[in-house]
Amino acid sequence: AHVYVAAEHSASIAVFARDPISGLLEYIDALSLHGASSLPALASVTSLTFAATSSSASSSVLYASSSYPGALLVFTRHPTTGSLTLLQTVLGVRDSLAGAMGNP
């Protein structure tokens, strides 16, 4: 199992392996978001959320929100190594949500 931590001020996501017996964490890597997007303002990750994919119970997608208005980063997760790969950068999320809710 793996644990992911958003590091807001360093614009990165830390990856840890979790021992299933003791729960102890071992640092594996940090994924820097600098250069992950053409937007330098995507410099801070504010939250992380996982969603399981329907294609496989062992794979999942990690969603990372940013302090950049309306930005969302989508990563795939390797089930064995825990490594993350940027799949998509979605911009304008906040505007889309406001429009869907009838807010200007």
Short mmCIF file of N, CA and C in Angstrom, two decimals:
data_model
loop_
_atom_site.label_atom_id
_atom_site.label_comp_id
_atom_site.label_asym_id
_atom_site.label_seq_id
_atom_site.Cartn_x
_atom_site.Cartn_y
_atom_site.Cartn_z
N ALA A 1 0.84 -1.18 0.00
CA ALA A 1 0.00 0.00 0.00
C ALA A 1 0.89 1.24 0.00
N HIS A 2 0.32 2.33 -0.47
CA HIS A 2 1.06 3.58 -0.58
C HIS A 2 0.28 4.73 0.04
N VAL A 3 1.03 5.72 0.46
CA VAL A 3 0.46 6.94 1.03
C VAL A 3 1.00 8.11 0.22
N TYR A 4 0.12 9.06 -0.08
CA TYR A 4 0.49 10.24 -0.86
C TYR A 4 0.20 11.48 -0.04
N VAL A 5 1.15 12.41 -0.05
CA VAL A 5 1.02 13.64 0.74
C VAL A 5 1.25 14.83 -0.16
N ALA A 6 0.30 15.75 -0.16
CA ALA A 6 0.45 16.99 -0.93
C ALA A 6 1.33 17.95 -0.15
N ALA A 7 2.36 18.44 -0.79
CA ALA A 7 3.26 19.43 -0.18
C ALA A 7 3.01 20.76 -0.88
N GLU A 8 2.13 21.53 -0.28
CA GLU A 8 1.63 22.75 -0.92
C GLU A 8 2.74 23.73 -1.29
N HIS A 9 3.66 23.98 -0.40
CA HIS A 9 4.66 25.02 -0.64
C HIS A 9 5.79 24.59 -1.57
N SER A 10 6.00 23.29 -1.73
CA SER A 10 7.05 22.84 -2.63
C SER A 10 6.49 22.32 -3.96
N ALA A 11 5.19 22.44 -4.16
CA ALA A 11 4.54 22.02 -5.40
C ALA A 11 4.89 20.58 -5.75
N SER A 12 4.71 19.69 -4.78
CA SER A 12 5.04 18.29 -5.02
C SER A 12 4.08 17.37 -4.30
N ILE A 13 4.13 16.10 -4.69
CA ILE A 13 3.37 15.06 -4.03
C ILE A 13 4.38 14.01 -3.57
N ALA A 14 4.46 13.80 -2.27
CA ALA A 14 5.39 12.81 -1.72
C ALA A 14 4.73 11.43 -1.75
N VAL A 15 5.53 10.42 -2.09
CA VAL A 15 5.04 9.04 -2.17
C VAL A 15 5.76 8.22 -1.10
N PHE A 16 4.98 7.50 -0.30
CA PHE A 16 5.51 6.64 0.75
C PHE A 16 4.95 5.23 0.57
N ALA A 17 5.76 4.22 0.89
CA ALA A 17 5.28 2.85 0.98
C ALA A 17 4.87 2.63 2.43
N ARG A 18 3.73 1.95 2.63
CA ARG A 18 3.24 1.69 3.98
C ARG A 18 3.34 0.20 4.28
N ASP A 19 4.01 -0.12 5.37
CA ASP A 19 4.12 -1.52 5.80
C ASP A 19 2.74 -1.96 6.28
N PRO A 20 2.20 -3.05 5.70
CA PRO A 20 0.84 -3.47 6.06
C PRO A 20 0.71 -4.00 7.49
N ILE A 21 1.80 -4.43 8.10
CA ILE A 21 1.75 -4.95 9.47
C ILE A 21 1.92 -3.84 10.49
N SER A 22 3.00 -3.08 10.37
CA SER A 22 3.32 -2.07 11.38
C SER A 22 2.70 -0.70 11.08
N GLY A 23 2.38 -0.46 9.81
CA GLY A 23 1.86 0.85 9.43
C GLY A 23 2.95 1.89 9.23
N LEU A 24 4.22 1.48 9.43
CA LEU A 24 5.33 2.42 9.26
C LEU A 24 5.46 2.83 7.80
N LEU A 25 5.88 4.08 7.59
CA LEU A 25 6.04 4.61 6.25
C LEU A 25 7.50 4.66 5.85
N GLU A 26 7.75 4.40 4.57
CA GLU A 26 9.08 4.53 4.00
C GLU A 26 8.98 5.48 2.81
N TYR A 27 9.79 6.55 2.84
CA TYR A 27 9.78 7.52 1.75
C TYR A 27 10.27 6.85 0.47
N ILE A 28 9.52 7.03 -0.61
CA ILE A 28 9.88 6.46 -1.91
C ILE A 28 10.36 7.55 -2.87
N ASP A 29 9.55 8.59 -3.03
CA ASP A 29 9.85 9.60 -4.05
C ASP A 29 8.96 10.82 -3.82
N ALA A 30 9.30 11.89 -4.52
CA ALA A 30 8.45 13.07 -4.56
C ALA A 30 8.28 13.47 -6.01
N LEU A 31 7.05 13.67 -6.40
CA LEU A 31 6.73 14.08 -7.76
C LEU A 31 6.60 15.59 -7.76
N SER A 32 7.52 16.27 -8.43
CA SER A 32 7.47 17.73 -8.51
C SER A 32 6.51 18.14 -9.60
N LEU A 33 5.66 19.10 -9.30
CA LEU A 33 4.70 19.57 -10.29
C LEU A 33 5.25 20.73 -11.11
N HIS A 34 6.44 21.21 -10.78
CA HIS A 34 7.06 22.24 -11.62
C HIS A 34 7.39 21.59 -12.94
N GLY A 35 6.89 22.16 -14.02
CA GLY A 35 7.13 21.59 -15.33
C GLY A 35 6.11 20.55 -15.72
N ALA A 36 5.22 20.16 -14.80
CA ALA A 36 4.18 19.19 -15.13
C ALA A 36 3.08 19.83 -15.95
N SER A 37 3.05 21.13 -15.97
CA SER A 37 2.03 21.86 -16.70
C SER A 37 2.66 23.11 -17.27
N SER A 38 2.01 23.67 -18.25
CA SER A 38 2.52 24.91 -18.82
C SER A 38 2.19 26.11 -17.94
N LEU A 39 1.46 25.86 -16.86
CA LEU A 39 1.07 26.95 -15.97
C LEU A 39 1.95 26.98 -14.73
N PRO A 40 2.83 27.95 -14.60
CA PRO A 40 3.67 28.02 -13.40
C PRO A 40 2.86 28.25 -12.13
N ALA A 41 1.63 28.76 -12.26
CA ALA A 41 0.81 29.03 -11.08
C ALA A 41 0.27 27.74 -10.46
N LEU A 42 0.44 26.60 -11.12
CA LEU A 42 0.02 25.34 -10.52
C LEU A 42 1.08 24.90 -9.52
N ALA A 43 1.53 25.86 -8.75
CA ALA A 43 2.68 25.62 -7.88
C ALA A 43 2.30 25.04 -6.54
N SER A 44 1.04 24.99 -6.21
CA SER A 44 0.71 24.44 -4.90
C SER A 44 -0.46 23.47 -5.00
N VAL A 45 -0.26 22.30 -4.48
CA VAL A 45 -1.30 21.28 -4.42
C VAL A 45 -2.01 21.46 -3.09
N THR A 46 -3.33 21.59 -3.13
CA THR A 46 -4.06 21.85 -1.90
C THR A 46 -4.79 20.62 -1.35
N SER A 47 -5.10 19.65 -2.22
CA SER A 47 -5.74 18.44 -1.71
C SER A 47 -5.59 17.29 -2.71
N LEU A 48 -5.71 16.08 -2.19
CA LEU A 48 -5.61 14.86 -3.01
C LEU A 48 -6.83 13.99 -2.76
N THR A 49 -7.34 13.36 -3.83
CA THR A 49 -8.48 12.46 -3.71
C THR A 49 -8.27 11.28 -4.65
N PHE A 50 -8.55 10.07 -4.18
CA PHE A 50 -8.44 8.88 -5.02
C PHE A 50 -9.81 8.44 -5.49
N ALA A 51 -9.82 7.82 -6.66
CA ALA A 51 -11.02 7.16 -7.17
C ALA A 51 -10.58 5.87 -7.84
N ALA A 52 -11.25 4.76 -7.52
CA ALA A 52 -10.93 3.49 -8.17
C ALA A 52 -11.47 3.51 -9.59
N THR A 53 -10.74 2.89 -10.49
CA THR A 53 -11.22 2.80 -11.87
C THR A 53 -12.02 1.52 -12.03
N SER A 54 -12.94 1.54 -12.94
CA SER A 54 -13.80 0.37 -13.13
C SER A 54 -13.07 -0.76 -13.84
N SER A 55 -11.97 -0.45 -14.53
CA SER A 55 -11.26 -1.48 -15.29
C SER A 55 -10.49 -2.46 -14.40
N SER A 56 -10.09 -2.02 -13.23
CA SER A 56 -9.32 -2.89 -12.35
C SER A 56 -9.45 -2.42 -10.91
N ALA A 57 -9.69 -3.36 -10.02
CA ALA A 57 -9.83 -3.01 -8.60
C ALA A 57 -8.50 -2.53 -8.02
N SER A 58 -7.38 -2.92 -8.63
CA SER A 58 -6.08 -2.57 -8.07
C SER A 58 -5.53 -1.25 -8.62
N SER A 59 -6.18 -0.69 -9.63
CA SER A 59 -5.67 0.58 -10.16
C SER A 59 -6.58 1.71 -9.71
N SER A 60 -6.03 2.88 -9.70
CA SER A 60 -6.82 4.03 -9.27
C SER A 60 -6.28 5.29 -9.91
N VAL A 61 -7.05 6.33 -9.77
CA VAL A 61 -6.70 7.64 -10.29
C VAL A 61 -6.60 8.59 -9.11
N LEU A 62 -5.58 9.43 -9.13
CA LEU A 62 -5.40 10.44 -8.08
C LEU A 62 -5.75 11.80 -8.67
N TYR A 63 -6.62 12.53 -7.99
CA TYR A 63 -6.98 13.88 -8.39
C TYR A 63 -6.32 14.85 -7.42
N ALA A 64 -5.62 15.84 -7.96
CA ALA A 64 -4.94 16.83 -7.13
C ALA A 64 -5.48 18.21 -7.48
N SER A 65 -6.07 18.87 -6.49
CA SER A 65 -6.53 20.24 -6.73
C SER A 65 -5.38 21.19 -6.44
N SER A 66 -5.47 22.35 -7.04
CA SER A 66 -4.40 23.33 -6.94
C SER A 66 -4.96 24.64 -6.43
N SER A 67 -4.06 25.48 -5.93
CA SER A 67 -4.49 26.82 -5.53
C SER A 67 -4.73 27.70 -6.76
N TYR A 68 -4.28 27.25 -7.93
CA TYR A 68 -4.58 27.96 -9.17
C TYR A 68 -6.08 27.85 -9.40
N PRO A 69 -6.78 28.94 -9.60
CA PRO A 69 -8.25 28.91 -9.70
C PRO A 69 -8.75 27.93 -10.76
N GLY A 70 -9.55 26.97 -10.34
CA GLY A 70 -10.20 26.05 -11.25
C GLY A 70 -9.32 25.00 -11.87
N ALA A 71 -8.14 24.73 -11.31
CA ALA A 71 -7.23 23.75 -11.89
C ALA A 71 -7.32 22.42 -11.14
N LEU A 72 -7.25 21.33 -11.91
CA LEU A 72 -7.28 19.99 -11.36
C LEU A 72 -6.28 19.14 -12.15
N LEU A 73 -5.43 18.41 -11.44
CA LEU A 73 -4.47 17.52 -12.09
C LEU A 73 -4.94 16.09 -11.87
N VAL A 74 -4.86 15.27 -12.91
CA VAL A 74 -5.31 13.88 -12.85
C VAL A 74 -4.10 12.98 -13.09
N PHE A 75 -3.85 12.05 -12.17
CA PHE A 75 -2.72 11.13 -12.27
C PHE A 75 -3.22 9.69 -12.27
N THR A 76 -2.51 8.82 -12.97
CA THR A 76 -2.73 7.39 -12.82
C THR A 76 -1.70 6.89 -11.81
N ARG A 77 -2.06 5.83 -11.10
CA ARG A 77 -1.18 5.27 -10.07
C ARG A 77 -0.81 3.85 -10.44
N HIS A 78 0.48 3.55 -10.39
CA HIS A 78 0.93 2.18 -10.64
C HIS A 78 0.64 1.37 -9.38
N PRO A 79 -0.12 0.29 -9.48
CA PRO A 79 -0.53 -0.44 -8.27
C PRO A 79 0.60 -1.11 -7.50
N THR A 80 1.71 -1.43 -8.16
CA THR A 80 2.81 -2.11 -7.47
C THR A 80 3.81 -1.12 -6.89
N THR A 81 4.27 -0.18 -7.71
CA THR A 81 5.31 0.75 -7.27
C THR A 81 4.75 1.99 -6.59
N GLY A 82 3.49 2.30 -6.85
CA GLY A 82 2.89 3.52 -6.30
C GLY A 82 3.23 4.77 -7.08
N SER A 83 4.01 4.64 -8.14
CA SER A 83 4.42 5.83 -8.89
C SER A 83 3.22 6.48 -9.58
N LEU A 84 3.31 7.78 -9.74
CA LEU A 84 2.24 8.56 -10.36
C LEU A 84 2.67 9.05 -11.73
N THR A 85 1.73 9.07 -12.66
CA THR A 85 1.96 9.60 -14.00
C THR A 85 0.86 10.60 -14.31
N LEU A 86 1.26 11.81 -14.70
CA LEU A 86 0.28 12.84 -15.04
C LEU A 86 -0.50 12.39 -16.27
N LEU A 87 -1.81 12.35 -16.13
CA LEU A 87 -2.70 11.92 -17.20
C LEU A 87 -3.34 13.12 -17.88
N GLN A 88 -3.74 14.12 -17.07
CA GLN A 88 -4.50 15.23 -17.62
C GLN A 88 -4.41 16.44 -16.69
N THR A 89 -4.41 17.62 -17.29
CA THR A 89 -4.55 18.87 -16.56
C THR A 89 -5.87 19.48 -16.99
N VAL A 90 -6.77 19.70 -16.04
CA VAL A 90 -8.09 20.25 -16.34
C VAL A 90 -8.13 21.67 -15.80
N LEU A 91 -8.47 22.62 -16.65
CA LEU A 91 -8.56 24.02 -16.24
C LEU A 91 -10.00 24.49 -16.35
N GLY A 92 -10.35 25.50 -15.58
CA GLY A 92 -11.70 26.05 -15.64
C GLY A 92 -12.73 25.26 -14.87
N VAL A 93 -12.28 24.41 -13.94
CA VAL A 93 -13.21 23.59 -13.18
C VAL A 93 -14.17 24.46 -12.37
N ARG A 94 -13.65 25.46 -11.72
CA ARG A 94 -14.48 26.32 -10.88
C ARG A 94 -15.53 27.03 -11.72
N ASP A 95 -15.15 27.53 -12.90
CA ASP A 95 -16.10 28.22 -13.78
C ASP A 95 -17.17 27.26 -14.26
N SER A 96 -16.79 26.04 -14.58
CA SER A 96 -17.75 25.04 -15.04
C SER A 96 -18.74 24.69 -13.94
N LEU A 97 -18.24 24.52 -12.72
CA LEU A 97 -19.11 24.20 -11.58
C LEU A 97 -20.06 25.34 -11.28
N ALA A 98 -19.55 26.57 -11.32
CA ALA A 98 -20.40 27.74 -11.05
C ALA A 98 -21.49 27.83 -12.09
N GLY A 99 -21.16 27.59 -13.33
CA GLY A 99 -22.17 27.65 -14.40
C GLY A 99 -23.21 26.56 -14.24
N ALA A 100 -22.79 25.38 -13.85
CA ALA A 100 -23.72 24.27 -13.68
C ALA A 100 -24.67 24.52 -12.51
N MET A 101 -24.21 25.31 -11.53
CA MET A 101 -25.05 25.60 -10.36
C MET A 101 -25.85 26.88 -10.54
N GLY A 102 -25.72 27.52 -11.70
CA GLY A 102 -26.48 28.74 -11.97
C GLY A 102 -25.85 29.99 -11.41
N ASN A 103 -24.58 29.91 -10.99
CA ASN A 103 -23.88 31.08 -10.47
C ASN A 103 -23.12 31.75 -11.60
N PRO A 104 -23.09 33.06 -11.60
CA PRO A 104 -22.35 33.76 -12.66
C PRO A 104 -20.85 33.57 -12.53
#
